[in-house]
Short mmCIF file of C-alpha atoms in Angstrom, two decimals:
data_model
loop_
_atom_site.label_atom_id
_atom_site.label_comp_id
_atom_site.label_asym_id
_atom_site.label_seq_id
_atom_site.Cartn_x
_atom_site.Cartn_y
_atom_site.Cartn_z
CA ALA A 1 41.83 74.32 -2.78
CA GLN A 2 39.51 72.25 -0.69
CA SER A 3 35.91 73.13 0.04
CA VAL A 4 32.82 71.63 1.59
CA THR A 5 29.21 72.30 0.63
CA GLN A 6 26.37 71.36 2.93
CA LEU A 7 23.01 71.47 1.19
CA GLY A 8 20.28 72.82 3.38
CA SER A 9 21.11 75.09 6.28
CA HIS A 10 18.00 73.95 8.14
CA VAL A 11 16.47 70.48 8.09
CA SER A 12 13.37 69.41 10.01
CA VAL A 13 12.29 65.83 10.56
CA SER A 14 9.69 64.13 12.61
CA GLU A 15 10.75 61.98 15.56
CA GLY A 16 11.29 58.47 14.28
CA ALA A 17 11.86 59.55 10.67
CA LEU A 18 15.02 59.19 8.59
CA VAL A 19 17.67 61.83 9.00
CA LEU A 20 19.63 62.75 5.87
CA LEU A 21 22.17 65.56 5.96
CA ARG A 22 24.03 66.24 2.74
CA CYS A 23 27.68 67.05 2.26
CA ASN A 24 29.69 67.39 -0.91
CA TYR A 25 33.39 68.13 -1.04
CA SER A 26 36.11 69.10 -3.46
CA SER A 27 39.62 67.91 -2.98
CA SER A 28 42.59 67.35 -5.20
CA VAL A 29 43.58 64.17 -3.44
CA PRO A 30 41.66 61.43 -1.59
CA PRO A 31 40.60 63.27 1.53
CA TYR A 32 39.83 62.68 5.11
CA LEU A 33 36.17 63.45 5.86
CA PHE A 34 34.43 64.13 9.12
CA TRP A 35 31.04 64.90 10.62
CA TYR A 36 30.93 66.91 13.81
CA VAL A 37 27.92 67.78 15.98
CA GLN A 38 27.50 70.94 18.02
CA TYR A 39 24.92 71.25 20.78
CA PRO A 40 23.90 74.76 21.89
CA ASN A 41 26.69 76.70 23.57
CA GLN A 42 29.12 73.79 23.30
CA GLY A 43 32.14 72.83 21.27
CA LEU A 44 32.22 70.42 18.36
CA GLN A 45 32.09 66.69 19.00
CA LEU A 46 33.25 64.13 16.48
CA LEU A 47 30.42 61.93 15.17
CA LEU A 48 32.43 59.88 12.65
CA LYS A 49 35.35 60.02 10.24
CA TYR A 50 36.40 58.55 6.90
CA THR A 51 40.10 57.90 6.32
CA SER A 52 40.17 55.73 3.16
CA ALA A 53 39.20 52.47 4.77
CA ALA A 54 35.59 51.21 4.57
CA THR A 55 33.37 53.55 2.54
CA LEU A 56 30.44 53.10 4.95
CA VAL A 57 31.43 54.62 8.25
CA LYS A 58 29.51 54.12 11.48
CA GLY A 59 29.63 56.75 14.22
CA ILE A 60 28.19 57.49 17.59
CA ASN A 61 24.49 57.78 18.45
CA GLY A 62 23.37 55.62 15.52
CA PHE A 63 24.71 57.89 12.77
CA GLU A 64 26.51 56.66 9.69
CA ALA A 65 27.90 58.16 6.50
CA GLU A 66 28.90 56.77 3.10
CA PHE A 67 31.84 58.01 1.13
CA LYS A 68 31.01 58.11 -2.60
CA LYS A 69 34.00 59.15 -4.63
CA SER A 70 32.12 59.29 -7.93
CA GLU A 71 29.65 61.77 -6.42
CA THR A 72 32.25 63.51 -4.15
CA SER A 73 29.71 63.11 -1.37
CA PHE A 74 29.73 62.12 2.28
CA HIS A 75 26.09 62.29 3.39
CA LEU A 76 25.12 61.66 6.99
CA THR A 77 22.15 59.43 7.86
CA LYS A 78 20.31 58.01 10.79
CA PRO A 79 17.37 55.61 10.37
CA SER A 80 15.25 57.04 13.16
CA ALA A 81 15.49 60.56 14.56
CA HIS A 82 15.43 61.18 18.25
CA MET A 83 14.66 64.44 20.03
CA SER A 84 18.19 64.52 21.39
CA ASP A 85 19.55 64.67 17.82
CA ALA A 86 18.52 68.31 17.49
CA ALA A 87 21.77 70.19 16.98
CA GLU A 88 24.04 71.83 14.41
CA TYR A 89 25.96 69.42 12.19
CA PHE A 90 29.19 70.24 10.37
CA CYS A 91 30.91 68.35 7.57
CA ALA A 92 34.64 68.87 7.32
CA VAL A 93 37.43 67.78 4.96
CA SER A 94 41.21 67.67 5.25
CA ASP A 95 44.04 66.52 3.07
CA PRO A 96 46.17 63.86 4.62
CA PRO A 97 48.10 64.38 6.88
CA GLY A 98 45.42 66.78 8.08
CA ASN A 99 47.28 69.95 8.83
CA GLN A 100 44.24 71.98 7.95
CA PHE A 101 40.50 71.31 8.16
CA TYR A 102 37.85 72.96 6.07
CA PHE A 103 34.32 73.14 7.38
CA GLY A 104 30.95 73.46 5.69
CA THR A 105 28.55 76.17 6.81
CA GLY A 106 26.56 73.74 8.92
CA THR A 107 23.07 72.25 8.95
CA SER A 108 20.70 72.90 11.85
CA LEU A 109 18.58 69.80 12.51
CA THR A 110 15.21 70.19 14.16
CA VAL A 111 13.32 67.15 15.37
CA ILE A 112 9.55 67.54 15.61
CA PRO A 113 7.75 65.48 18.25
CA ASN B 1 41.88 64.35 31.60
CA ALA B 2 40.51 67.83 30.81
CA GLY B 3 41.10 67.73 27.00
CA VAL B 4 41.12 71.21 25.41
CA THR B 5 40.43 74.05 27.83
CA GLN B 6 39.64 77.59 26.70
CA THR B 7 39.42 80.69 28.88
CA PRO B 8 37.55 82.93 29.23
CA LYS B 9 34.17 81.57 28.17
CA PHE B 10 32.72 85.01 27.59
CA ARG B 11 34.22 88.46 27.13
CA ILE B 12 33.04 91.91 26.11
CA LEU B 13 35.75 94.10 24.68
CA LYS B 14 35.77 97.74 23.65
CA ILE B 15 36.98 98.79 20.22
CA GLY B 16 40.74 99.18 20.25
CA GLN B 17 41.36 97.11 23.36
CA SER B 18 43.56 94.04 23.28
CA MET B 19 43.19 90.62 24.82
CA THR B 20 44.52 87.09 24.77
CA LEU B 21 42.32 84.06 24.39
CA GLN B 22 43.90 81.15 26.23
CA CYS B 23 43.93 77.59 25.06
CA THR B 24 45.64 74.66 26.74
CA GLN B 25 45.50 70.94 26.12
CA ASP B 26 46.71 68.09 28.33
CA MET B 27 46.77 65.36 25.66
CA ASN B 28 50.33 66.04 24.45
CA HIS B 29 48.98 66.85 20.99
CA ASN B 30 51.40 68.38 18.50
CA TYR B 31 48.84 70.07 16.29
CA MET B 32 46.74 72.95 17.53
CA TYR B 33 44.25 75.23 15.79
CA TRP B 34 42.25 78.38 16.24
CA TYR B 35 38.94 78.84 14.48
CA ARG B 36 36.28 81.46 14.52
CA GLN B 37 32.60 80.61 14.05
CA ASP B 38 30.18 83.15 12.63
CA PRO B 39 26.46 82.46 12.05
CA GLY B 40 25.86 80.77 8.69
CA MET B 41 29.56 80.80 7.91
CA GLY B 42 30.80 77.60 9.49
CA LEU B 43 34.25 77.62 11.02
CA LYS B 44 37.14 79.51 9.53
CA LEU B 45 40.77 78.69 10.36
CA ILE B 46 42.70 81.63 11.83
CA TYR B 47 46.08 80.09 12.74
CA TYR B 48 47.45 76.64 13.33
CA SER B 49 50.57 75.07 14.78
CA VAL B 50 52.24 71.74 14.02
CA GLY B 51 54.44 71.83 17.11
CA ALA B 52 56.09 74.05 19.66
CA GLY B 53 57.73 77.03 18.01
CA ILE B 54 55.97 76.54 14.67
CA THR B 55 52.88 78.47 13.61
CA ASP B 56 51.24 79.24 10.30
CA LYS B 57 48.38 81.38 8.94
CA GLY B 58 45.01 79.96 8.09
CA GLU B 59 42.19 81.45 6.00
CA VAL B 60 41.49 84.56 8.15
CA PRO B 61 44.62 85.60 10.10
CA ASN B 62 44.33 89.37 9.82
CA GLY B 63 43.99 91.10 13.19
CA TYR B 64 45.29 88.11 15.16
CA ASN B 65 48.59 86.77 16.38
CA VAL B 66 49.61 83.50 17.96
CA SER B 67 52.57 81.95 19.67
CA ARG B 68 53.43 78.36 20.63
CA SER B 69 56.19 78.29 23.19
CA THR B 70 55.04 74.96 24.75
CA THR B 71 53.25 71.88 23.47
CA GLU B 72 50.34 72.55 25.87
CA ASP B 73 49.51 76.18 25.18
CA PHE B 74 48.45 78.07 22.06
CA PRO B 75 47.22 81.57 22.97
CA LEU B 76 45.44 83.83 20.43
CA ARG B 77 46.14 87.53 20.67
CA LEU B 78 43.88 90.35 19.44
CA GLU B 79 45.85 93.61 19.46
CA LEU B 80 43.26 96.23 18.38
CA ALA B 81 39.79 94.76 18.74
CA ALA B 82 37.32 95.62 16.03
CA PRO B 83 33.53 94.87 15.77
CA SER B 84 34.30 92.47 12.91
CA GLN B 85 36.07 90.26 15.46
CA THR B 86 32.86 89.64 17.34
CA SER B 87 32.58 85.88 17.07
CA VAL B 88 32.82 82.54 18.85
CA TYR B 89 36.40 81.28 18.95
CA PHE B 90 37.28 77.62 19.12
CA CYS B 91 40.58 76.05 19.85
CA ALA B 92 41.29 72.47 18.77
CA SER B 93 44.09 69.99 18.93
CA ARG B 94 45.12 66.84 17.13
CA HIS B 95 47.65 64.09 17.71
CA THR B 96 48.75 61.68 15.03
CA GLY B 97 45.20 60.63 14.19
CA PRO B 98 43.21 62.62 11.65
CA GLU B 99 40.46 64.02 13.87
CA ALA B 100 40.63 67.22 15.87
CA PHE B 101 39.30 67.72 19.40
CA PHE B 102 37.62 70.97 20.28
CA GLY B 103 37.36 73.18 23.35
CA GLN B 104 34.07 74.68 24.54
CA GLY B 105 34.65 78.02 22.90
CA THR B 106 35.07 81.67 23.82
CA ARG B 107 32.23 84.04 22.95
CA LEU B 108 33.71 87.46 22.22
CA THR B 109 31.75 90.65 21.69
CA VAL B 110 33.49 93.85 20.55
CA VAL B 111 31.51 97.04 21.19
#
């Protein structure tokens, strides 16, 4: 069975500081991995995805994530936090061909001015 | 191009009542999904469909039913609403690519 663990349900960073949101997965086969962002009272928006191509994946709004098979991790980073980054972030995994997605419990990011 | 559209956005239901959450997509996606989101729990898959006429259970299907008579529509039915079904429900769809596209959600309260 697949599962996703997001370490830290709440993360606070100062504006301009590094953002690091952690995600570890378990999967029996090389997975697809995703980061989604959810703003208040909205649906989920795809930030980036990993599908077995380059291990460093760049997404929208300056975010990127690195797939590390040896650590079964897919951590999300952004060099400099902006106030507009405050949101809930979800890591998700699926086995190809992606019939089912499994989500982590989410990390709420607060950006302090 | 509207994407994935869910109706209603909000609903209050009494215990024992029934209702249908509507989901429609205009992207000609074969795959469609229903999730529920509870605080601190992430998203849990209720049902999914890989094409018209084909549906399958996810992690938490009890108390729900679905149908998929057309490619565009994937309604979720609650027959006897219970307080445990108070949640935010998200519909999503996917084409041949790996990522899913989500609707704006339906916030359901059962009292």
